[in-house]
Coordinates of C-alpha atoms in Angstrom, one line a residue:
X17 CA 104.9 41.6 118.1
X18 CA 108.1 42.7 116.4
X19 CA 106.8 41.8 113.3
X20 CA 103.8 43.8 113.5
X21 CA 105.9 46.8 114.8
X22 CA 108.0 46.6 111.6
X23 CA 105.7 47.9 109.0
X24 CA 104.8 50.5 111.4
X25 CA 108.6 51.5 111.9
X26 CA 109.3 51.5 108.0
X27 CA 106.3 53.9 107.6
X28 CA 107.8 56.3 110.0
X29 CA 111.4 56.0 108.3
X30 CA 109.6 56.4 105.0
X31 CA 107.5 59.6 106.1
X32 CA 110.4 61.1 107.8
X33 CA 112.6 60.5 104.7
X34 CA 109.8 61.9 101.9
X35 CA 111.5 64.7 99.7
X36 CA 109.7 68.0 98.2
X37 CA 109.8 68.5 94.8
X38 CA 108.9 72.6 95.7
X39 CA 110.9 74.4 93.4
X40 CA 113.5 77.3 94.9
X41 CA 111.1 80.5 95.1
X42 CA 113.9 83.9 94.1
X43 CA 111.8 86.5 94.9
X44 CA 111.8 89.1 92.4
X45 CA 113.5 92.2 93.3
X46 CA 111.6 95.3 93.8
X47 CA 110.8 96.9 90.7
X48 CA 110.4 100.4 91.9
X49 CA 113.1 103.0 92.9
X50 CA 115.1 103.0 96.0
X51 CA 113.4 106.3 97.5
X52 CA 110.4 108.1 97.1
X53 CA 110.2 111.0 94.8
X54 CA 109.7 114.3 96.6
X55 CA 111.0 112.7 99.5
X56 CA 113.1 114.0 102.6
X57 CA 115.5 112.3 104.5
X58 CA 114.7 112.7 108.0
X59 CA 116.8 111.2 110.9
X60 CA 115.9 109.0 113.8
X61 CA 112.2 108.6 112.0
X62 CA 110.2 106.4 112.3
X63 CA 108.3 104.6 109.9
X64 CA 104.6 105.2 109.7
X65 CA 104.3 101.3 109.8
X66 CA 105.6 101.1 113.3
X67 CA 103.2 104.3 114.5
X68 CA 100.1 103.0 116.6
X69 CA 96.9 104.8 115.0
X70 CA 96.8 105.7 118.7
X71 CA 99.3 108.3 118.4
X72 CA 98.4 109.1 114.6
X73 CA 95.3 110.5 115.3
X74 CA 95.1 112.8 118.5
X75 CA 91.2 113.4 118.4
X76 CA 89.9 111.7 121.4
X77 CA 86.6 111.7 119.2
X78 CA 87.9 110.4 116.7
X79 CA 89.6 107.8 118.5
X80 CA 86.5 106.7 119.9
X81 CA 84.5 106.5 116.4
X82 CA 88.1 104.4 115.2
X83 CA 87.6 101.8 118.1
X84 CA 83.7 101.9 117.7
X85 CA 84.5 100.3 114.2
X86 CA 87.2 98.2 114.8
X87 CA 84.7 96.4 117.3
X88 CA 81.6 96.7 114.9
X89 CA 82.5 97.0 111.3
X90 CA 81.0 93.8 109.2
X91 CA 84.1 94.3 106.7
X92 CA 86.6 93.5 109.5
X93 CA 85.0 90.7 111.1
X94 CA 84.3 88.8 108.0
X95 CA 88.8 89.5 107.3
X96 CA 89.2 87.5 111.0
X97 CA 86.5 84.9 110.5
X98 CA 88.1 84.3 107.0
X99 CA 91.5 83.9 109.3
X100 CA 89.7 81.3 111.1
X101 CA 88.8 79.5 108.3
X102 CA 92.1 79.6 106.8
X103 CA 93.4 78.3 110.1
X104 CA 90.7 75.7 109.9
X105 CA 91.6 74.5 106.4
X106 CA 95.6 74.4 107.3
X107 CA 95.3 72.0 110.1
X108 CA 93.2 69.7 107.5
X109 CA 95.4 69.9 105.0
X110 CA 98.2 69.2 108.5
X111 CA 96.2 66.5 109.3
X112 CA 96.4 64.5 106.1
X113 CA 100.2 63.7 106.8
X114 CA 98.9 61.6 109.8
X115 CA 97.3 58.1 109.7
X116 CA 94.2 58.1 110.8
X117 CA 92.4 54.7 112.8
X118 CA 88.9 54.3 113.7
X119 CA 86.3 51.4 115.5
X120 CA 85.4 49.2 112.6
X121 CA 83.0 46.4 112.4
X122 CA 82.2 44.2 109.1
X123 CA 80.0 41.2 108.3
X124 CA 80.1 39.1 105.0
X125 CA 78.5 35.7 103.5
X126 CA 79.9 34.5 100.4
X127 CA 79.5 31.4 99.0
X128 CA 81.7 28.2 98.9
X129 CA 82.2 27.5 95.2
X130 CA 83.8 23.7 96.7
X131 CA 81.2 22.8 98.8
X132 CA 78.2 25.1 97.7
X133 CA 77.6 26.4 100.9
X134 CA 77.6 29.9 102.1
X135 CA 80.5 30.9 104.3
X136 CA 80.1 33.7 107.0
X137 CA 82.6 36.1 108.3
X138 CA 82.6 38.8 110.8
X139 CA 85.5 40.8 112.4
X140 CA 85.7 44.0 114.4
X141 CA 88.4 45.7 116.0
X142 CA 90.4 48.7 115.5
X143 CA 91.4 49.7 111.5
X144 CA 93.4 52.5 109.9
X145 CA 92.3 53.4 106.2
X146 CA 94.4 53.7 103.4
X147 CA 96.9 56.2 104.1
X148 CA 99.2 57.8 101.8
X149 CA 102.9 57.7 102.8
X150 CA 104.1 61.3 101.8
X151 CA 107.6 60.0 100.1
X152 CA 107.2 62.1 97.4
X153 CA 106.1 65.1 99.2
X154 CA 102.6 65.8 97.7
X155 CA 100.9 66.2 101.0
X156 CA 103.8 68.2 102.4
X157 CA 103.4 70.6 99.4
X158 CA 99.8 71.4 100.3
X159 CA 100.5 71.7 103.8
X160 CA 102.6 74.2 102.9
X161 CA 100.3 75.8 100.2
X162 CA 97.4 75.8 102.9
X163 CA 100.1 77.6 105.3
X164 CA 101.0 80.4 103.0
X165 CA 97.0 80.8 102.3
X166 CA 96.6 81.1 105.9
X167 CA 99.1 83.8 106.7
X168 CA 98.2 85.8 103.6
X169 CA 94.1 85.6 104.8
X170 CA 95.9 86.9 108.3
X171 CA 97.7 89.6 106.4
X172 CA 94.6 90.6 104.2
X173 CA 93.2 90.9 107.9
X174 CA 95.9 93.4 109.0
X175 CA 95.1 95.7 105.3
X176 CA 91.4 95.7 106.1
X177 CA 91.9 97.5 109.4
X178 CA 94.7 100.0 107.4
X179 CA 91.6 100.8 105.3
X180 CA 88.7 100.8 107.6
X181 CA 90.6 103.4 110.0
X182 CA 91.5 105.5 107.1
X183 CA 87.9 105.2 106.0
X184 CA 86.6 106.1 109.3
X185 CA 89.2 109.2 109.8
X186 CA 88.8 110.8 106.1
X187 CA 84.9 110.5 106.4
X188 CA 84.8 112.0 109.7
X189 CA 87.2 114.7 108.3
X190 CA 85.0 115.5 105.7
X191 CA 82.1 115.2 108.3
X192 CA 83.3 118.1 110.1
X193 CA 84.3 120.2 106.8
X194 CA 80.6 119.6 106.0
X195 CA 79.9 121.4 109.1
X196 CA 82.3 124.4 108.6
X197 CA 80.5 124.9 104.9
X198 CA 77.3 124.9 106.3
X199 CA 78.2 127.4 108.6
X200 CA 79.4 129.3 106.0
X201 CA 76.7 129.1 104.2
X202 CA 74.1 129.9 106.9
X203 CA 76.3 133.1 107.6
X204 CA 76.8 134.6 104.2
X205 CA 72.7 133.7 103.4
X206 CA 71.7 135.8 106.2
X207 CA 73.6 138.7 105.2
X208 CA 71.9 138.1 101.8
X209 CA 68.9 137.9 102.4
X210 CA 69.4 141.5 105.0
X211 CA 71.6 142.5 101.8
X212 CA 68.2 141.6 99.6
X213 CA 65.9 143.9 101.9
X214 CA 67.9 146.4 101.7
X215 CA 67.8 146.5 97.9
X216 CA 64.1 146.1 98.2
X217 CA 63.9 149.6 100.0
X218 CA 66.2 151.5 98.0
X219 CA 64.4 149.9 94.6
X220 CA 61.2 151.3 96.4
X221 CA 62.6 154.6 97.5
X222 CA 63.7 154.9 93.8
X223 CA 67.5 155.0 94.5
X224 CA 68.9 151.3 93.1
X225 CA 67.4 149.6 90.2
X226 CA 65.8 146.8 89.6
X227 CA 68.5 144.8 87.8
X228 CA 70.2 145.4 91.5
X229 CA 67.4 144.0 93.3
X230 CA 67.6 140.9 90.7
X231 CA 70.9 140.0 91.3
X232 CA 70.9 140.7 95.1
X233 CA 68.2 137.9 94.5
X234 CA 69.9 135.7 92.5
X235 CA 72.9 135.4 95.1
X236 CA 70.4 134.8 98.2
X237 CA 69.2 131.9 96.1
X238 CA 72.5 130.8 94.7
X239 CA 73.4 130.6 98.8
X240 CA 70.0 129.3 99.9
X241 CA 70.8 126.2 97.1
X242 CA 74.1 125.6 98.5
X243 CA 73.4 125.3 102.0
X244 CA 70.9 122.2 101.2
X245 CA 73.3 120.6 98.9
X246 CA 75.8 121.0 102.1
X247 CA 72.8 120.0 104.3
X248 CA 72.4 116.4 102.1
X249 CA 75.9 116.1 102.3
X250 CA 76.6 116.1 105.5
X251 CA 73.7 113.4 105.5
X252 CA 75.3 111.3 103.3
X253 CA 78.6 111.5 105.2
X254 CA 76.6 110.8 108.5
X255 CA 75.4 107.3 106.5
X256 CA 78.5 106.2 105.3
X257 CA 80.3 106.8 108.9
X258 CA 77.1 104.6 110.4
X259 CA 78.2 101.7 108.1
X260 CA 81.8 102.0 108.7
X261 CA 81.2 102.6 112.9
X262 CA 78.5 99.0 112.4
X263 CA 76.7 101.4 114.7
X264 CA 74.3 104.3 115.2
X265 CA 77.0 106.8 116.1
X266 CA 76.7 108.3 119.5
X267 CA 74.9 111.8 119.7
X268 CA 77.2 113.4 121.5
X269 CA 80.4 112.7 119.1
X270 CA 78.1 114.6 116.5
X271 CA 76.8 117.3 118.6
X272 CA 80.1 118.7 118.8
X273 CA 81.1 119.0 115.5
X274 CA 78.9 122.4 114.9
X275 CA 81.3 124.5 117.0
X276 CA 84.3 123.5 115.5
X277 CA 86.4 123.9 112.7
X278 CA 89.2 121.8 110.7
X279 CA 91.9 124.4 112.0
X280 CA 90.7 123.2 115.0
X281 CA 90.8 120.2 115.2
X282 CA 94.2 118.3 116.8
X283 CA 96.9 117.9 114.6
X284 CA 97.6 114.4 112.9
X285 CA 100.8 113.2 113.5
X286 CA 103.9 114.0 111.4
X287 CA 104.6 111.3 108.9
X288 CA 108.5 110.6 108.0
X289 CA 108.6 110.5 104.1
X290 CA 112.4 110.3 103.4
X291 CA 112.5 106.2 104.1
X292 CA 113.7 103.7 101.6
X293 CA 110.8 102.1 99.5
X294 CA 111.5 98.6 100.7
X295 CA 109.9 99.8 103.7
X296 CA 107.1 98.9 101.4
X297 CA 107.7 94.9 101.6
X298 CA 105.9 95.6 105.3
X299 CA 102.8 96.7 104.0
X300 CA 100.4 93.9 104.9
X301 CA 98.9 93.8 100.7
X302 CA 102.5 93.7 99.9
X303 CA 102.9 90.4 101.7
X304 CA 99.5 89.1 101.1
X305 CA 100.5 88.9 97.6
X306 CA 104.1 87.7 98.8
X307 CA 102.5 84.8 101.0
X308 CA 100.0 83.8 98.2
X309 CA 103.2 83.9 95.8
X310 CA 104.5 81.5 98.4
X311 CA 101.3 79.4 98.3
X312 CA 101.6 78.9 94.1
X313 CA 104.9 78.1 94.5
X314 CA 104.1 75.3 96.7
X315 CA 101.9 74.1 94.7
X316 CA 104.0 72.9 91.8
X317 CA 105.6 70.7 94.5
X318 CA 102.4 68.9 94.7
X319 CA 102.1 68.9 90.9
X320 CA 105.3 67.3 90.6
X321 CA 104.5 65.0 93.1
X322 CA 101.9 63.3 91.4
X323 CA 104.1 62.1 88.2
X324 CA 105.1 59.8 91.1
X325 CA 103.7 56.7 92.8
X326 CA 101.3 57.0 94.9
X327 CA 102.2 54.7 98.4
X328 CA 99.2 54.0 100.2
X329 CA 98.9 51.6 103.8
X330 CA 96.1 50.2 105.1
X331 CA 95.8 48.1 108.6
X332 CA 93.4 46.7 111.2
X333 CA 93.9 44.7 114.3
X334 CA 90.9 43.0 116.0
X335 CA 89.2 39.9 116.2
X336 CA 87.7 37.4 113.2
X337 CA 85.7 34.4 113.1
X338 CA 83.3 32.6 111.2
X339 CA 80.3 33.0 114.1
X340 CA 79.3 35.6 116.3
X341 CA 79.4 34.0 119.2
X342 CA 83.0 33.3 119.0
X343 CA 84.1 36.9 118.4
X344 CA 86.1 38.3 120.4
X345 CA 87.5 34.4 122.4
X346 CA 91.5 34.4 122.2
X347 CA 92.0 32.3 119.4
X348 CA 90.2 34.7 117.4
X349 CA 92.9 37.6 117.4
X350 CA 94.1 39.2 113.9
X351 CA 96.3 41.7 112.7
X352 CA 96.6 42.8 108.8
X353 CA 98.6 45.2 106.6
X354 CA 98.4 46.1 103.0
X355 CA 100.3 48.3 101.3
X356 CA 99.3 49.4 98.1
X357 CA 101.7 51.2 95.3
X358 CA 99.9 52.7 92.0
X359 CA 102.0 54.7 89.3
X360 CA 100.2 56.6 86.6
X361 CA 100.8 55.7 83.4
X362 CA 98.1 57.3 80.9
X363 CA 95.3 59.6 81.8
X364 CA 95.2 61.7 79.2
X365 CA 97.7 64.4 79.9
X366 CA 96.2 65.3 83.2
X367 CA 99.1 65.2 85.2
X368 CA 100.8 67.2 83.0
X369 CA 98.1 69.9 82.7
X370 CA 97.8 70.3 86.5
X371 CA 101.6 71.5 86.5
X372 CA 101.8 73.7 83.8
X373 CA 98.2 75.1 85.7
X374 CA 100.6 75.4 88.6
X375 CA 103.6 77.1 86.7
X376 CA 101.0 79.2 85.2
X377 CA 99.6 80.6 88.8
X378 CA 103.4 80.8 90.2
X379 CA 103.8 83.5 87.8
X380 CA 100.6 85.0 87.9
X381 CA 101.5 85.2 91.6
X382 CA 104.8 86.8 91.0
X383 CA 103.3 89.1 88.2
X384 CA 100.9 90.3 91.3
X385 CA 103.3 90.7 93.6
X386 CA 105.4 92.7 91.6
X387 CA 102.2 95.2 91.0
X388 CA 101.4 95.2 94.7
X389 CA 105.2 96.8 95.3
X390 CA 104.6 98.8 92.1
X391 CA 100.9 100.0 93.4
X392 CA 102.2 100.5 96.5
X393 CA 105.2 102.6 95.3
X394 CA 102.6 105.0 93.2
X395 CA 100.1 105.4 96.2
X396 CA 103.2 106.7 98.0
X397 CA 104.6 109.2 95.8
X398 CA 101.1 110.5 94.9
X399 CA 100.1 111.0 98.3
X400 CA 104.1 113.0 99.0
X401 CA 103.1 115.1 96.1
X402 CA 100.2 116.2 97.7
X403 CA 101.5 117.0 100.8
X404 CA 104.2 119.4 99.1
X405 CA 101.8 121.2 97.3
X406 CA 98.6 121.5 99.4
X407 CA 100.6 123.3 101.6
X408 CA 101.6 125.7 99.5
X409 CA 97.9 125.8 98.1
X410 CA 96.5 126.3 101.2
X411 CA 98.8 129.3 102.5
X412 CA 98.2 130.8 99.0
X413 CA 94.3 130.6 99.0
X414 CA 94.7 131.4 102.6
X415 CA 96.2 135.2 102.1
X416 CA 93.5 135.5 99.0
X417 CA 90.9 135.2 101.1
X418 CA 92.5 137.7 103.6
X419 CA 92.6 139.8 100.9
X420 CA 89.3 139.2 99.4
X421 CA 87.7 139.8 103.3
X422 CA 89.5 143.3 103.4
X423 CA 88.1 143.9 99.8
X424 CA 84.7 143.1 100.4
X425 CA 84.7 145.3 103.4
X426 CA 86.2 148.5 101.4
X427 CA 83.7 147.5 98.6
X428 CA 80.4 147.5 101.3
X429 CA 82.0 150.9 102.5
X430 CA 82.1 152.5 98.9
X431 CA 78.7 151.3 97.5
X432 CA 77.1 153.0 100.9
X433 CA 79.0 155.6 100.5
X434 CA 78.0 156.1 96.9
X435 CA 81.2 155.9 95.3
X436 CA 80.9 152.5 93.8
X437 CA 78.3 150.5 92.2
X438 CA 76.2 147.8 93.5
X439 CA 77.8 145.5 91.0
X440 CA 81.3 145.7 92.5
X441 CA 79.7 144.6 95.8
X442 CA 77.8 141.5 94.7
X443 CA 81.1 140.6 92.9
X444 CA 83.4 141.0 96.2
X445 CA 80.4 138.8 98.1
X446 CA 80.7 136.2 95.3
X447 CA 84.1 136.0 95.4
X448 CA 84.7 136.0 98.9
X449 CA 81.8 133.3 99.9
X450 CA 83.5 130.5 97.1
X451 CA 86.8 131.8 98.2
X452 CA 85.6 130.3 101.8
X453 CA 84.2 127.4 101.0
X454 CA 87.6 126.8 98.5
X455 CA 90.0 127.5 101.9
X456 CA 87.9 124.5 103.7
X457 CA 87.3 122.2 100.5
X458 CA 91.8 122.3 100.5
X459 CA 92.3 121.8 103.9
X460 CA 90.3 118.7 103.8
X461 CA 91.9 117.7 101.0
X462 CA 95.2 118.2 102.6
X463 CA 94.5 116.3 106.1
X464 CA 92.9 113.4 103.8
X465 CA 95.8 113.7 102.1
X466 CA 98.3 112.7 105.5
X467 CA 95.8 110.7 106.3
X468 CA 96.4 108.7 102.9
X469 CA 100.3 108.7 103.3
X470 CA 100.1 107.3 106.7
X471 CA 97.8 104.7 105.7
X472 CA 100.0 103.7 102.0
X473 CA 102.9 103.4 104.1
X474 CA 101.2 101.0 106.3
X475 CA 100.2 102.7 109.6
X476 CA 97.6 101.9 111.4
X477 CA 97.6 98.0 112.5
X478 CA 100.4 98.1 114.8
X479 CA 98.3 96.9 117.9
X480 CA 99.3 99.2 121.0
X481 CA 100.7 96.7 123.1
X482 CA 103.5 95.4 120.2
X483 CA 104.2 98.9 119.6
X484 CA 105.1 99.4 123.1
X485 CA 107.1 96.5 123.0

């Protein structure tokens, strides 16, 4: 019994003992700057990363449209059943370092060259296939490949959800500005078209001229054109919410949206800009392409691996025997072991290929790493230059249009009273309807805009209960 123990025993001691030929991975250091252009330093923030979407986005609405798609969207489940399959494929790959045994039955008849009869032989019991003793590592390389893959599918998970709720929120932003414009537009067509009868009347009555009358009527139509390219707008914007929801989107979500504005909408949550930029290294793209940097790495282990021998085992225990019938009787007991060693010694270069393939994707992998940080650092700085300056846009156009509404006012007074002409009227109604539209078209663009720097600094996967944690 001891003896069949032993090469069991010097298996173990040899998988135990296998070495890794995976080479030391330095990561490179981040090539980007330390902070964020435009930047303030704030104290006690907190990073945008460790900010539940919950508390981002203070819309109940919306917060019900964001959970809708994280329970529906196709996009997201296909990221988590791709994290299954990963997982799937890992403990494979695990399962490789393990021998495997199995039920095994064989028959043979071969002939006996001294006698010229025909032997028989039949044997059944348990067998383990040829397994591959690990002492070089090779298996343990692609474990570890598979791992890295794994993780990175997981993280690839975690940036689909970043994008999908910032998909969902900027869409349902612009959602509700299309509603604003088209009551704009409505507004400023019906005091057209009273502003066209009007005309009509004094053209008759002899008192304006017809070139008034024409571009009274070129303004109503002007209006009348912009209110159904707002109108296909907004259906368009209705569509692509639908596909990012997975669902027809509850009537009563939309119904809403007419008696609001953007201004009134709840305020999105502040977002700390004056971090350090390796706050980046936790965005989950940034250490997708960090784990599949990982992944190449380990796989020149396994390329190195193979310039080595290859140790193989095979076993079976059981019974033998000539006949049938005397099977499985005492004296018909066996055991057998056959280790097997095979070293490469020419096949045409491939060996040598597969490792400079691997070398080759170890610094692809690093090159993309390196432009995920860089990516990631741009993304970032664009979206703090926007919230500087959109600001200032917006309280700028904002006092315009004040002034633009008082104008228009003075101008209506002036061309009743005579004084002015109806030219300087249209022009103070042209000016003032695009100035409107303007003021709404820049605060979308701004809340988009926070929206985008939460989401590029890697908000909005936290789950709620880590958060809390």
């Amino acid at each position: 019994m001891n003896k069949t123990l032993l090469p069991v025993a010097l298996a173990g001691v040899l998988l135990v003992s296998g070495c890794s030929f995976i080479p030391t991975l330095d990561r490179p250091a981040a090539p980007v700057a330390e902070h964020f252009p435009a930047a303030n330093e704030q104290a006690g923030a907190v990073a945008a990363a460790d900010t539940p979407w919950q508390q981002f986005f203070t819309d109940p609405r919306l917060q019900q449209v964001i959970n809708l798609a994280l329970e529906n969207n196709r996009d997201l489940r296909v990221a988590v059943l791709n994290i299954e399959k990963a997982r799937a494929q890992y403990q494979i790959q695990r399962a490789a370092q393990f021998p495997e045994f199995g039920v095994a039955g064989t028959g043979s008849r071969q002939p006996n060259t001294a006698t010229g009869n025909y032997a028989n032989t039949y044997m059944a019991g348990l067998s383990m296939p040829s397994w591959e003793i690990d002492f070089w590592g090779r298996i343990g390389s692609l474990k570890e490949q598979a791992l890295a893959q794994y993780l990175a599918t997981e993280e690839g998970r975690k940036a689909a959800q970043i994008s999908l709720i910032a998909n969902v929120a900027n869409t349902w932003l612009g959602l509700q500005a299309d509603e604003e414009l088209m009551t704009i537009s409505r507004r400023t067509l019906g005091t057209r078209e009273q502003s066209i009868k009007l005309t009509k009347l004094r053209l008759d009555a002899g008192v304006a001229s017809e070139l008034d009358f024409r571009q009274a009527q070129s303004l109503t139509e002007n209006a009348r054109a912009t209110l159904a390219q707002q109108t296909r707008q907004r259906a368009l914007d209705v569509n692509a919410l639908t596909l990012l929801v997975g669902q027809t989107l509850p009537a009563d979500l939309l119904n809403g949206m007419q008696d609001k504005k953007l201004a009134d909408l709840p305020a999105l949550a502040d977002v700390p800009s004056g971090l350090p930029s390796d706050l980046l290294l936790r965005r989950p793209d940034v250490r997708q392409a960090e784990q599949s940097m990982i992944a190449a790495n380990a796989n020149i282990g396994a390329a190195r691996a193979a310039f080595f021998p290859n140790i193989s085992l095979t076993a079976a225990a059981g019974f033998a025997s000539s006949d049938v019938s005397d099977l499985f009787k005492s004296d018909s007991a066996m055991f057998s072991i056959a280790p097997s060693l095979y070293l490469p010694i020419f096949n045409a270069g491939r060996n040598r290929a597969n490792l400079e393939s691997a070398q080759a994707g170890q610094k692809i992998a690093v090159a993309q790493y390196e432009k995920a940080i860089q990516s990631a650092f741009r993304e970032v700085s664009d979206a703090l230059v926007g919230r500087q300056t959109l600001q200032d846009q917006l309280d700028a156009q904002s006092r315009q249009l004040d002034a633009e509404s008082v104008r228009y006012k003075l101008s209506d007074l002036r061309y009743t009273n005579g004084v002015a002409s109806y030219l300087d009227l249209l022009d103070a109604q042209r000016s003032l309807f695009a100035l409107e539209q303007s003021v709404v078209q820049v605060r979308l663009a701004q809340l988009q805009n926070q929206v985008n720097l939460y989401k590029v600094l890697g908000g909005g996967w936290t789950e709620p209960s880590s958060a809390a944690q």
